[in-house]
mmCIF file of C-alpha atoms in Angstrom:
data_model
loop_
_atom_site.group_PDB
_atom_site.id
_atom_site.type_symbol
_atom_site.label_atom_id
_atom_site.label_comp_id
_atom_site.label_asym_id
_atom_site.label_seq_id
_atom_site.Cartn_x
_atom_site.Cartn_y
_atom_site.Cartn_z
ATOM 1 C CA GLU A 1 -56.774 16.032 52.642
ATOM 2 C CA ALA A 2 -58.618 19.274 53.389
ATOM 3 C CA GLY A 3 -56.692 22.479 52.747
ATOM 4 C CA VAL A 4 -56.169 25.559 54.893
ATOM 5 C CA ALA A 5 -59.495 27.223 55.649
ATOM 6 C CA GLN A 6 -59.964 30.945 56.206
ATOM 7 C CA SER A 7 -62.947 33.147 56.957
ATOM 8 C CA PRO A 8 -64.370 35.527 56.108
ATOM 9 C CA ARG A 9 -63.304 35.739 52.471
ATOM 10 C CA TYR A 10 -64.088 39.435 52.211
ATOM 11 C CA LYS A 11 -64.515 42.217 54.753
ATOM 12 C CA ILE A 12 -65.171 45.932 54.377
ATOM 13 C CA ILE A 13 -64.832 48.159 57.429
ATOM 14 C CA GLU A 14 -64.356 51.833 58.201
ATOM 15 C CA LYS A 15 -61.093 53.126 59.607
ATOM 16 C CA ARG A 16 -60.789 52.901 63.391
ATOM 17 C CA GLN A 17 -63.099 49.873 63.476
ATOM 18 C CA SER A 18 -61.889 46.441 64.541
ATOM 19 C CA VAL A 19 -61.834 43.203 62.545
ATOM 20 C CA ALA A 20 -60.881 39.579 63.138
ATOM 21 C CA PHE A 21 -59.837 36.821 60.756
ATOM 22 C CA TRP A 22 -59.927 33.093 61.402
ATOM 23 C CA CYS A 23 -57.696 30.310 60.099
ATOM 24 C CA ASN A 24 -57.909 26.526 60.390
ATOM 25 C CA PRO A 25 -54.675 24.857 59.210
ATOM 26 C CA ILE A 26 -54.259 21.458 57.637
ATOM 27 C CA SER A 27 -54.722 18.747 60.247
ATOM 28 C CA GLY A 28 -51.431 17.823 61.886
ATOM 29 C CA HIS A 29 -49.539 20.906 60.726
ATOM 30 C CA ALA A 30 -47.716 22.307 63.743
ATOM 31 C CA THR A 31 -46.520 25.529 62.143
ATOM 32 C CA LEU A 32 -48.918 28.326 61.191
ATOM 33 C CA TYR A 33 -48.134 31.624 59.467
ATOM 34 C CA TRP A 34 -50.041 34.841 58.838
ATOM 35 C CA TYR A 35 -49.000 36.952 55.850
ATOM 36 C CA GLN A 36 -50.143 40.364 54.625
ATOM 37 C CA GLN A 37 -50.252 40.918 50.855
ATOM 38 C CA ILE A 38 -50.709 44.473 49.656
ATOM 39 C CA LEU A 39 -51.890 44.870 46.064
ATOM 40 C CA GLY A 40 -49.022 44.460 43.609
ATOM 41 C CA GLN A 41 -46.611 43.085 46.195
ATOM 42 C CA GLY A 42 -45.571 39.664 47.428
ATOM 43 C CA PRO A 43 -46.858 38.413 50.789
ATOM 44 C CA LYS A 44 -45.041 39.661 53.899
ATOM 45 C CA LEU A 45 -44.834 37.540 57.040
ATOM 46 C CA LEU A 46 -46.652 39.001 60.063
ATOM 47 C CA ILE A 47 -46.364 36.189 62.602
ATOM 48 C CA GLN A 48 -45.278 32.552 62.838
ATOM 49 C CA PHE A 49 -46.576 30.033 65.396
ATOM 50 C CA GLN A 50 -45.112 26.650 66.314
ATOM 51 C CA ASN A 51 -47.965 24.766 67.986
ATOM 52 C CA ASN A 52 -49.444 27.509 70.213
ATOM 53 C CA GLY A 53 -46.202 29.403 70.795
ATOM 54 C CA VAL A 54 -44.984 32.441 68.850
ATOM 55 C CA VAL A 55 -41.758 31.844 66.890
ATOM 56 C CA ASP A 56 -41.492 35.255 65.251
ATOM 57 C CA ASP A 57 -43.711 38.339 65.421
ATOM 58 C CA SER A 58 -41.043 40.912 64.613
ATOM 59 C CA GLN A 59 -43.014 42.333 61.659
ATOM 60 C CA LEU A 60 -46.376 42.449 63.410
ATOM 61 C CA PRO A 61 -47.509 46.034 64.194
ATOM 62 C CA LYS A 62 -48.231 45.214 67.809
ATOM 63 C CA ASP A 63 -49.889 48.541 68.586
ATOM 64 C CA ARG A 64 -52.872 47.478 66.483
ATOM 65 C CA PHE A 65 -52.428 43.842 65.429
ATOM 66 C CA SER A 66 -52.732 40.799 67.667
ATOM 67 C CA ALA A 67 -52.839 37.080 66.984
ATOM 68 C CA GLU A 68 -53.371 33.931 68.956
ATOM 69 C CA ARG A 69 -53.417 30.220 68.334
ATOM 70 C CA LEU A 70 -55.484 28.376 70.877
ATOM 71 C CA LYS A 71 -54.676 24.721 71.583
ATOM 72 C CA GLY A 72 -52.167 24.727 68.756
ATOM 73 C CA VAL A 73 -54.822 24.426 66.040
ATOM 74 C CA ASP A 74 -57.028 27.344 64.893
ATOM 75 C CA SER A 75 -55.715 30.890 64.874
ATOM 76 C CA THR A 76 -57.237 34.366 64.859
ATOM 77 C CA LEU A 77 -55.664 37.606 63.689
ATOM 78 C CA LYS A 78 -57.183 40.861 64.940
ATOM 79 C CA ILE A 79 -56.734 44.473 63.907
ATOM 80 C CA GLN A 80 -57.876 47.218 66.270
ATOM 81 C CA PRO A 81 -58.175 50.005 65.258
ATOM 82 C CA ALA A 82 -57.851 49.574 61.492
ATOM 83 C CA LYS A 83 -56.109 52.118 59.272
ATOM 84 C CA LEU A 84 -56.500 52.721 55.553
ATOM 85 C CA GLU A 85 -53.062 51.187 54.899
ATOM 86 C CA ASP A 86 -54.256 47.870 56.378
ATOM 87 C CA SER A 87 -56.252 47.235 53.200
ATOM 88 C CA ALA A 88 -54.722 44.010 51.890
ATOM 89 C CA VAL A 89 -55.230 40.286 51.546
ATOM 90 C CA TYR A 90 -54.437 38.372 54.724
ATOM 91 C CA LEU A 91 -53.141 34.898 53.996
ATOM 92 C CA CYS A 92 -52.813 32.001 56.393
ATOM 93 C CA ALA A 93 -50.421 29.136 55.704
ATOM 94 C CA SER A 94 -49.381 25.962 57.493
ATOM 95 C CA SER A 95 -46.517 23.517 57.213
ATOM 96 C CA VAL A 96 -45.155 20.308 58.648
ATOM 97 C CA ILE A 97 -41.801 18.619 58.576
ATOM 98 C CA GLN A 98 -41.707 16.037 55.815
ATOM 99 C CA GLY A 99 -38.765 13.692 56.099
ATOM 100 C CA GLY A 100 -37.151 16.254 58.350
ATOM 101 C CA SER A 101 -36.405 18.705 55.583
ATOM 102 C CA SER A 102 -39.346 20.020 53.585
ATOM 103 C CA TYR A 103 -41.323 22.678 55.490
ATOM 104 C CA GLU A 104 -43.412 23.212 52.360
ATOM 105 C CA GLN A 105 -46.062 25.822 53.091
ATOM 106 C CA TYR A 106 -49.694 25.433 52.062
ATOM 107 C CA PHE A 107 -51.818 28.545 51.767
ATOM 108 C CA GLY A 108 -55.477 29.275 52.362
ATOM 109 C CA PRO A 109 -57.628 31.385 49.986
ATOM 110 C CA GLY A 110 -57.061 34.561 52.003
ATOM 111 C CA THR A 111 -59.272 37.285 53.436
ATOM 112 C CA ARG A 112 -59.513 40.473 51.398
ATOM 113 C CA LEU A 113 -59.826 43.455 53.752
ATOM 114 C CA THR A 114 -60.893 46.881 52.530
ATOM 115 C CA VAL A 115 -60.661 49.771 54.972
ATOM 116 C CA THR A 116 -62.622 52.877 53.924
ATOM 117 C CA LYS B 1 -31.890 40.886 55.364
ATOM 118 C CA GLN B 2 -33.021 38.634 52.507
ATOM 119 C CA GLU B 3 -34.359 40.385 49.420
ATOM 120 C CA VAL B 4 -36.015 38.618 46.497
ATOM 121 C CA THR B 5 -36.357 40.189 43.049
ATOM 122 C CA GLN B 6 -38.399 38.879 40.141
ATOM 123 C CA ILE B 7 -37.879 39.942 36.554
ATOM 124 C CA PRO B 8 -39.843 40.764 34.499
ATOM 125 C CA ALA B 9 -42.734 42.256 36.478
ATOM 126 C CA ALA B 10 -45.097 41.466 33.624
ATOM 127 C CA LEU B 11 -44.884 39.286 30.545
ATOM 128 C CA SER B 12 -47.242 38.706 27.634
ATOM 129 C CA VAL B 13 -46.650 35.848 25.193
ATOM 130 C CA PRO B 14 -48.611 34.077 22.455
ATOM 131 C CA GLU B 15 -49.930 30.610 23.167
ATOM 132 C CA GLY B 16 -47.465 27.799 22.566
ATOM 133 C CA GLU B 17 -44.322 29.724 23.419
ATOM 134 C CA ASN B 18 -41.762 28.450 25.893
ATOM 135 C CA LEU B 19 -40.888 31.038 28.529
ATOM 136 C CA VAL B 20 -38.586 31.674 31.468
ATOM 137 C CA LEU B 21 -39.321 33.597 34.643
ATOM 138 C CA ASN B 22 -36.398 34.800 36.715
ATOM 139 C CA CYS B 23 -35.885 35.103 40.465
ATOM 140 C CA SER B 24 -32.836 36.353 42.331
ATOM 141 C CA PHE B 25 -32.101 36.520 46.053
ATOM 142 C CA THR B 26 -29.402 38.310 48.020
ATOM 143 C CA ASP B 27 -28.560 35.793 50.772
ATOM 144 C CA SER B 28 -27.496 32.366 49.473
ATOM 145 C CA ALA B 29 -27.981 30.726 52.898
ATOM 146 C CA ILE B 30 -31.433 29.423 52.047
ATOM 147 C CA TYR B 31 -33.218 26.285 53.188
ATOM 148 C CA ASN B 32 -35.426 25.873 50.146
ATOM 149 C CA LEU B 33 -37.074 27.835 47.347
ATOM 150 C CA GLN B 34 -40.709 27.624 46.290
ATOM 151 C CA TRP B 35 -42.503 28.794 43.173
ATOM 152 C CA PHE B 36 -46.175 29.676 43.597
ATOM 153 C CA ARG B 37 -48.998 30.559 41.277
ATOM 154 C CA GLN B 38 -51.635 33.129 42.272
ATOM 155 C CA ASP B 39 -54.835 33.660 40.308
ATOM 156 C CA PRO B 40 -56.738 36.961 40.715
ATOM 157 C CA GLY B 41 -58.571 37.070 44.037
ATOM 158 C CA LYS B 42 -57.241 33.684 45.061
ATOM 159 C CA GLY B 43 -54.664 32.277 47.440
ATOM 160 C CA LEU B 44 -51.298 30.796 46.523
ATOM 161 C CA THR B 45 -50.864 27.415 44.900
ATOM 162 C CA SER B 46 -47.476 25.771 45.351
ATOM 163 C CA LEU B 47 -45.990 24.680 42.036
ATOM 164 C CA LEU B 48 -42.517 23.437 42.857
ATOM 165 C CA LEU B 49 -40.260 23.267 45.900
ATOM 166 C CA ILE B 50 -36.493 22.924 45.515
ATOM 167 C CA GLN B 51 -34.398 21.976 48.520
ATOM 168 C CA SER B 52 -31.123 23.859 48.920
ATOM 169 C CA SER B 53 -29.198 20.681 48.036
ATOM 170 C CA GLN B 54 -31.092 20.209 44.766
ATOM 171 C CA ARG B 55 -30.472 21.776 41.364
ATOM 172 C CA GLU B 56 -33.906 21.440 39.781
ATOM 173 C CA GLN B 57 -37.429 20.098 40.047
ATOM 174 C CA THR B 58 -39.910 19.225 37.326
ATOM 175 C CA SER B 59 -43.670 18.905 37.263
ATOM 176 C CA GLY B 60 -45.401 18.434 33.946
ATOM 177 C CA ARG B 61 -44.621 21.416 31.725
ATOM 178 C CA LEU B 62 -42.857 23.238 34.552
ATOM 179 C CA ASN B 63 -39.161 23.062 35.380
ATOM 180 C CA ALA B 64 -37.511 25.076 38.130
ATOM 181 C CA SER B 65 -33.765 25.375 38.584
ATOM 182 C CA LEU B 66 -31.741 26.656 41.504
ATOM 183 C CA ASP B 67 -28.203 28.043 41.563
ATOM 184 C CA LYS B 68 -27.724 28.816 45.237
ATOM 185 C CA SER B 69 -24.197 30.147 44.913
ATOM 186 C CA SER B 70 -25.242 32.840 42.448
ATOM 187 C CA GLY B 71 -28.581 33.499 44.159
ATOM 188 C CA ARG B 72 -30.728 32.668 41.146
ATOM 189 C CA SER B 73 -33.674 30.512 40.201
ATOM 190 C CA THR B 74 -35.607 30.171 36.969
ATOM 191 C CA LEU B 75 -39.044 28.787 36.245
ATOM 192 C CA TYR B 76 -39.363 27.358 32.747
ATOM 193 C CA ILE B 77 -42.853 26.883 31.304
ATOM 194 C CA ALA B 78 -43.049 24.791 28.141
ATOM 195 C CA ALA B 79 -45.731 25.171 25.494
ATOM 196 C CA SER B 80 -47.610 27.910 27.339
ATOM 197 C CA GLN B 81 -51.433 27.891 27.402
ATOM 198 C CA PRO B 82 -54.000 30.619 28.166
ATOM 199 C CA GLY B 83 -54.762 28.759 31.410
ATOM 200 C CA ASP B 84 -51.217 29.500 32.551
ATOM 201 C CA SER B 85 -52.132 33.185 32.848
ATOM 202 C CA ALA B 86 -51.564 34.164 36.488
ATOM 203 C CA THR B 87 -49.039 35.822 38.765
ATOM 204 C CA TYR B 88 -46.010 33.664 39.561
ATOM 205 C CA LEU B 89 -44.278 34.243 42.881
ATOM 206 C CA CYS B 90 -40.861 33.074 43.980
ATOM 207 C CA ALA B 91 -40.113 32.666 47.700
ATOM 208 C CA VAL B 92 -37.040 31.579 49.651
ATOM 209 C CA SER B 93 -36.974 29.991 53.087
ATOM 210 C CA GLY B 94 -34.229 30.793 55.578
ATOM 211 C CA SER B 95 -33.095 29.081 58.753
ATOM 212 C CA ALA B 96 -36.315 29.999 60.559
ATOM 213 C CA ARG B 97 -38.295 28.407 57.710
ATOM 214 C CA GLN B 98 -40.053 31.700 56.995
ATOM 215 C CA LEU B 99 -40.704 32.646 53.391
ATOM 216 C CA THR B 100 -39.474 35.866 51.833
ATOM 217 C CA PHE B 101 -41.354 36.588 48.624
ATOM 218 C CA GLY B 102 -40.601 38.485 45.464
ATOM 219 C CA SER B 103 -43.207 40.823 44.002
ATOM 220 C CA GLY B 104 -44.137 38.345 41.296
ATOM 221 C CA THR B 105 -44.308 38.171 37.518
ATOM 222 C CA GLN B 106 -47.738 38.692 35.986
ATOM 223 C CA LEU B 107 -47.999 36.344 33.013
ATOM 224 C CA THR B 108 -50.560 36.683 30.231
ATOM 225 C CA VAL B 109 -50.740 33.970 27.569
ATOM 226 C CA LEU B 110 -52.660 35.163 24.535
ATOM 227 C CA PRO B 111 -54.812 32.694 22.571
#
């Protein structure tokens, strides 16, 4: 089965510019997550979708970050305007209930964002 | 709030050694625990998932154990190889099924 797809893989922008990332989860996976991974740290959850509804966005900096999941499949994460501290790898993951108990998450390759 | 700690932060061993990576978490009310591998510039690859009702999982040379009551997990790698060099991340899932990650252990296996 195809994995989680993300694009672009790399992006360099100047501060105050805007940027958007795209994620296509594994087919049939209802739950989609966006994580931010700063260099040297573990990933931190930004937002979780169940189908096209938001489950948790408590750690999303809503003054500059936004995310949507149209038709419960693909998702986009946008930053506007970007700050230097947004430089990180943005990871998308998806999961599905397996036997009612697994929720194992599968990750995409990530988008490495550099803000100069 | 769940906190996950991984010790050591970095580890260097000669090829062929058996090694143990440690993970601890503060809230024992977890749903499951996952160990991931991350290669430089790459995404995360799931290695093992342990349900909260399980004690351990094995895959090839990897064995992960879980002691939920004490808030600890270990990842045992047998007969390490240079190809095992990567960062290993531990993550726990709570009631909302969201993962809280540790900062990882950077493993280098020397030929």
